Amino acid sequence: MTDDREDDAEDGFLEGTYTTDIGLTWLASHWIVLEHHYREYIKSRPDGGPVMVWLWIAEMSVDEFDRSKAVQLSQDVQRLLSSALDDETIRKVWVAATHGVFDPEEHGMSTSVWLRKAEGAWLARVRQDDPAFMPPPPQPVVDETLRQAVLGAMRPVAASLDLAAQTPALGKPVTGLIPALEQVVALACADLGYRFFLRAMKAYNVPVPKTSYDEFVALGERFGYPEWVVHEGLNDRTD
């Protein structure tokens, strides 16, 4: 790739852009516009089933973001797969983030295999511009203070989120979401666990009281997120 801006996503996100999510949770967020993506994909690549469309979306991140943010997808995948998390835990947080719309098991593969495919599609697109590109090693956020802050932010809305994931209006139900999210925070990465939590809250439209909303925003600032990563799509009750 030819962009000479900061390559390492861990050195902070670039300012001044309307970014509503990043990395793997950005990919998951596209469940809500899948119909549009199916139509666009099939126009040029009629071989596409659901898995191929999701892989195409992973490729899109390379053109959607500057290099600093684009590399986050690979970072997130590596953070999960290099951790002690089992496949079922990863599957639960991924499926919930897509509102139960995309479960890799329904397409004959484990979630770990799906994540490797998504990263592979992303990397192939990166190497169209930069054949020598190598993804940086995972740099998970393991600071215990941040881990506890994320777990603390989850507690007031945990019961509501867990119920919403078990009884969705559409999509596959997910049981045990809160313990799975807690495991991602504790065993993989506080940042990624927090983004999966936010993505699930948005997917299931769980109401957020003002005290929690303020805490969510403050925590996003501690992680250095672009402004809209926390705000956009959150069902806040601040008015």
Short mmCIF file of C-alpha atoms in Angstrom, two decimals:
data_model
loop_
_atom_site.label_atom_id
_atom_site.label_comp_id
_atom_site.label_asym_id
_atom_site.label_seq_id
_atom_site.Cartn_x
_atom_site.Cartn_y
_atom_site.Cartn_z
CA MET A 1 0.00 0.00 0.00
CA THR A 2 1.25 3.50 -0.76
CA ASP A 3 -0.26 5.47 2.12
CA ASP A 4 2.62 6.88 4.17
CA ARG A 5 0.52 7.61 7.26
CA GLU A 6 1.02 5.70 10.49
CA ASP A 7 0.92 1.96 9.79
CA ASP A 8 0.45 0.69 13.31
CA ALA A 9 -3.16 0.73 14.53
CA GLU A 10 -1.96 0.69 18.12
CA ASP A 11 -0.46 4.16 17.73
CA GLY A 12 -3.90 5.70 17.62
CA PHE A 13 -6.71 6.32 15.16
CA LEU A 14 -6.58 9.21 12.74
CA GLU A 15 -8.84 12.12 13.60
CA GLY A 16 -11.41 13.98 11.54
CA THR A 17 -13.23 11.08 9.88
CA TYR A 18 -16.73 9.75 10.44
CA THR A 19 -15.87 6.28 11.71
CA THR A 20 -18.66 4.28 13.37
CA ASP A 21 -16.66 1.11 14.07
CA ILE A 22 -13.35 -0.54 13.30
CA GLY A 23 -11.86 -3.96 12.71
CA LEU A 24 -13.81 -7.13 13.33
CA THR A 25 -16.73 -5.32 14.94
CA TRP A 26 -16.97 -3.07 11.87
CA LEU A 27 -17.29 -6.23 9.79
CA ALA A 28 -19.97 -7.64 12.09
CA SER A 29 -21.95 -4.39 11.91
CA HIS A 30 -22.77 -5.01 8.25
CA TRP A 31 -25.49 -7.54 9.11
CA ILE A 32 -27.93 -4.65 9.01
CA VAL A 33 -27.25 -3.84 5.32
CA LEU A 34 -26.65 -7.35 4.01
CA GLU A 35 -29.45 -7.17 1.45
CA HIS A 36 -27.70 -4.23 -0.20
CA HIS A 37 -24.34 -6.03 -0.11
CA TYR A 38 -25.82 -9.18 -1.66
CA ARG A 39 -27.20 -7.15 -4.57
CA GLU A 40 -23.92 -5.30 -5.13
CA TYR A 41 -21.78 -8.43 -4.87
CA ILE A 42 -23.87 -10.53 -7.24
CA LYS A 43 -23.71 -7.84 -9.94
CA SER A 44 -20.03 -8.58 -10.50
CA ARG A 45 -19.43 -11.95 -8.81
CA PRO A 46 -22.40 -14.28 -9.31
CA ASP A 47 -20.65 -17.12 -7.43
CA GLY A 48 -21.56 -15.49 -4.14
CA GLY A 49 -23.31 -17.16 -1.25
CA PRO A 50 -23.46 -15.67 2.24
CA VAL A 51 -19.89 -16.58 3.16
CA MET A 52 -18.48 -15.04 -0.01
CA VAL A 53 -20.41 -11.84 0.57
CA TRP A 54 -19.05 -11.54 4.12
CA LEU A 55 -15.52 -12.11 2.79
CA TRP A 56 -16.11 -9.39 0.23
CA ILE A 57 -17.07 -7.02 3.03
CA ALA A 58 -13.80 -7.90 4.80
CA GLU A 59 -11.96 -6.94 1.62
CA MET A 60 -13.87 -3.64 1.55
CA SER A 61 -12.25 -2.51 4.79
CA VAL A 62 -9.00 -1.93 2.93
CA ASP A 63 -10.65 0.74 0.77
CA GLU A 64 -13.01 1.98 3.48
CA PHE A 65 -10.28 3.01 5.92
CA ASP A 66 -6.85 4.53 5.95
CA ARG A 67 -4.06 2.07 6.60
CA SER A 68 -4.04 2.73 10.34
CA LYS A 69 -7.64 1.61 10.76
CA ALA A 70 -7.66 -1.04 8.02
CA VAL A 71 -5.05 -3.14 9.80
CA GLN A 72 -7.35 -3.38 12.84
CA LEU A 73 -9.31 -6.27 11.30
CA SER A 74 -6.21 -8.45 11.25
CA GLN A 75 -5.26 -7.30 14.74
CA ASP A 76 -8.66 -8.31 16.09
CA VAL A 77 -8.58 -11.74 14.46
CA GLN A 78 -5.10 -12.43 15.81
CA ARG A 79 -6.05 -11.21 19.28
CA LEU A 80 -8.84 -13.79 19.42
CA LEU A 81 -7.01 -16.70 17.82
CA SER A 82 -3.81 -16.24 19.83
CA SER A 83 -5.73 -16.18 23.10
CA ALA A 84 -6.88 -19.01 25.36
CA LEU A 85 -10.50 -18.58 24.26
CA ASP A 86 -12.32 -21.66 22.99
CA ASP A 87 -14.15 -21.60 19.68
CA GLU A 88 -17.62 -21.62 21.24
CA THR A 89 -16.92 -18.45 23.22
CA ILE A 90 -15.68 -16.66 20.11
CA ARG A 91 -18.70 -17.93 18.16
CA LYS A 92 -21.14 -16.47 20.69
CA VAL A 93 -19.70 -12.96 20.63
CA TRP A 94 -19.43 -12.97 16.85
CA VAL A 95 -22.97 -14.27 16.28
CA ALA A 96 -24.40 -11.75 18.76
CA ALA A 97 -22.53 -8.93 17.05
CA THR A 98 -24.34 -9.87 13.82
CA HIS A 99 -27.74 -10.10 15.57
CA GLY A 100 -27.68 -13.85 14.97
CA VAL A 101 -27.61 -13.34 11.19
CA PHE A 102 -24.29 -15.06 10.44
CA ASP A 103 -23.26 -18.20 12.32
CA PRO A 104 -20.21 -19.89 10.78
CA GLU A 105 -21.40 -23.29 12.04
CA GLU A 106 -24.42 -23.04 9.73
CA HIS A 107 -21.96 -22.86 6.84
CA GLY A 108 -19.93 -25.88 7.86
CA MET A 109 -16.99 -24.26 9.62
CA SER A 110 -15.81 -23.29 13.05
CA THR A 111 -15.62 -19.65 14.01
CA SER A 112 -11.82 -19.89 14.06
CA VAL A 113 -11.83 -21.09 10.45
CA TRP A 114 -14.21 -18.27 9.52
CA LEU A 115 -11.95 -15.67 11.13
CA ARG A 116 -8.92 -17.00 9.27
CA LYS A 117 -10.88 -16.79 6.02
CA ALA A 118 -11.90 -13.20 6.77
CA GLU A 119 -8.32 -12.22 7.57
CA GLY A 120 -7.12 -14.04 4.46
CA ALA A 121 -9.55 -12.13 2.24
CA TRP A 122 -8.45 -8.87 3.85
CA LEU A 123 -4.77 -9.70 3.42
CA ALA A 124 -5.17 -10.69 -0.23
CA ARG A 125 -6.75 -7.30 -0.92
CA VAL A 126 -3.96 -5.48 0.96
CA ARG A 127 -1.32 -7.31 -1.08
CA GLN A 128 -2.87 -6.17 -4.33
CA ASP A 129 -1.37 -2.78 -3.43
CA ASP A 130 1.59 -3.94 -1.37
CA PRO A 131 2.73 -7.51 -2.21
CA ALA A 132 5.31 -7.53 0.57
CA PHE A 133 2.94 -6.45 3.35
CA MET A 134 3.06 -8.51 6.55
CA PRO A 135 0.46 -7.98 9.29
CA PRO A 136 1.97 -6.74 12.55
CA PRO A 137 1.78 -9.17 15.48
CA PRO A 138 -1.23 -8.88 17.80
CA GLN A 139 -0.98 -6.24 20.49
CA PRO A 140 -3.93 -6.95 22.80
CA VAL A 141 -4.91 -4.50 25.52
CA VAL A 142 -4.28 -6.46 28.72
CA ASP A 143 -4.09 -3.62 31.23
CA GLU A 144 -5.98 -4.84 34.30
CA THR A 145 -7.42 -1.41 35.07
CA LEU A 146 -8.98 -1.22 31.63
CA ARG A 147 -10.23 -4.79 31.89
CA GLN A 148 -12.00 -4.00 35.13
CA ALA A 149 -13.40 -0.78 33.68
CA VAL A 150 -14.96 -2.69 30.78
CA LEU A 151 -16.42 -5.35 33.06
CA GLY A 152 -17.79 -2.62 35.32
CA ALA A 153 -19.43 -0.83 32.39
CA MET A 154 -21.13 -4.05 31.31
CA ARG A 155 -22.71 -4.92 34.67
CA PRO A 156 -25.66 -2.45 34.81
CA VAL A 157 -27.00 -3.58 31.42
CA ALA A 158 -25.82 -7.21 31.44
CA ALA A 159 -29.20 -8.76 32.30
CA SER A 160 -31.00 -6.75 29.62
CA LEU A 161 -28.42 -7.60 26.96
CA ASP A 162 -28.38 -11.29 27.86
CA LEU A 163 -32.18 -11.48 27.62
CA ALA A 164 -32.24 -9.61 24.30
CA ALA A 165 -29.66 -11.99 22.81
CA GLN A 166 -31.65 -15.03 23.96
CA THR A 167 -34.99 -13.73 22.61
CA PRO A 168 -34.28 -11.76 19.42
CA ALA A 169 -36.99 -10.64 17.02
CA LEU A 170 -34.89 -12.05 14.20
CA GLY A 171 -31.69 -14.04 13.84
CA LYS A 172 -30.33 -16.97 15.80
CA PRO A 173 -30.62 -16.73 19.62
CA VAL A 174 -27.40 -16.60 21.62
CA THR A 175 -27.25 -17.97 25.15
CA GLY A 176 -24.48 -17.15 27.59
CA LEU A 177 -23.45 -13.95 25.84
CA ILE A 178 -22.38 -12.04 28.96
CA PRO A 179 -19.98 -14.75 30.22
CA ALA A 180 -18.57 -14.99 26.70
CA LEU A 181 -17.97 -11.24 26.53
CA GLU A 182 -16.34 -11.33 29.95
CA GLN A 183 -14.01 -14.06 28.74
CA VAL A 184 -12.98 -12.01 25.70
CA VAL A 185 -12.15 -9.08 27.99
CA ALA A 186 -10.25 -11.26 30.48
CA LEU A 187 -8.45 -13.67 28.15
CA ALA A 188 -8.04 -11.85 24.83
CA CYS A 189 -8.27 -8.06 24.82
CA ALA A 190 -10.13 -5.39 26.80
CA ASP A 191 -10.49 -3.17 23.73
CA LEU A 192 -11.95 -5.89 21.50
CA GLY A 193 -14.18 -7.19 24.28
CA TYR A 194 -15.55 -3.69 24.79
CA ARG A 195 -16.24 -3.22 21.08
CA PHE A 196 -18.02 -6.59 20.89
CA PHE A 197 -20.11 -5.51 23.87
CA LEU A 198 -21.01 -2.19 22.23
CA ARG A 199 -21.79 -3.91 18.95
CA ALA A 200 -24.16 -6.36 20.68
CA MET A 201 -25.85 -3.52 22.58
CA LYS A 202 -26.48 -1.78 19.27
CA ALA A 203 -27.54 -4.93 17.42
CA TYR A 204 -30.23 -5.73 20.00
CA ASN A 205 -31.15 -2.07 20.59
CA VAL A 206 -30.75 -2.44 24.36
CA PRO A 207 -31.63 0.79 26.21
CA VAL A 208 -28.71 2.53 27.89
CA PRO A 209 -29.39 4.72 30.97
CA LYS A 210 -27.64 8.07 31.16
CA THR A 211 -25.19 7.01 33.85
CA SER A 212 -24.07 4.05 31.73
CA TYR A 213 -23.99 6.15 28.57
CA ASP A 214 -21.60 8.63 30.15
CA GLU A 215 -19.43 5.73 31.32
CA PHE A 216 -19.45 4.16 27.84
CA VAL A 217 -18.31 7.42 26.25
CA ALA A 218 -15.57 7.99 28.82
CA LEU A 219 -14.28 4.45 28.32
CA GLY A 220 -14.23 4.93 24.55
CA GLU A 221 -12.10 8.02 25.08
CA ARG A 222 -9.69 5.99 27.22
CA PHE A 223 -9.29 3.52 24.36
CA GLY A 224 -8.76 6.39 21.92
CA TYR A 225 -11.70 5.54 19.67
CA PRO A 226 -12.88 7.90 16.97
CA GLU A 227 -15.83 9.92 18.26
CA TRP A 228 -18.66 7.94 16.65
CA VAL A 229 -17.54 4.41 17.56
CA VAL A 230 -19.41 4.62 20.87
CA HIS A 231 -22.21 7.02 19.94
CA GLU A 232 -23.49 5.77 16.61
CA GLY A 233 -26.39 3.32 16.85
CA LEU A 234 -26.50 3.21 20.66
CA ASN A 235 -29.99 3.27 22.16
CA ASP A 236 -29.19 5.89 24.76
CA ARG A 237 -31.70 7.35 27.21
CA THR A 238 -30.00 10.68 27.77
CA ASP A 239 -32.89 12.97 26.78
#
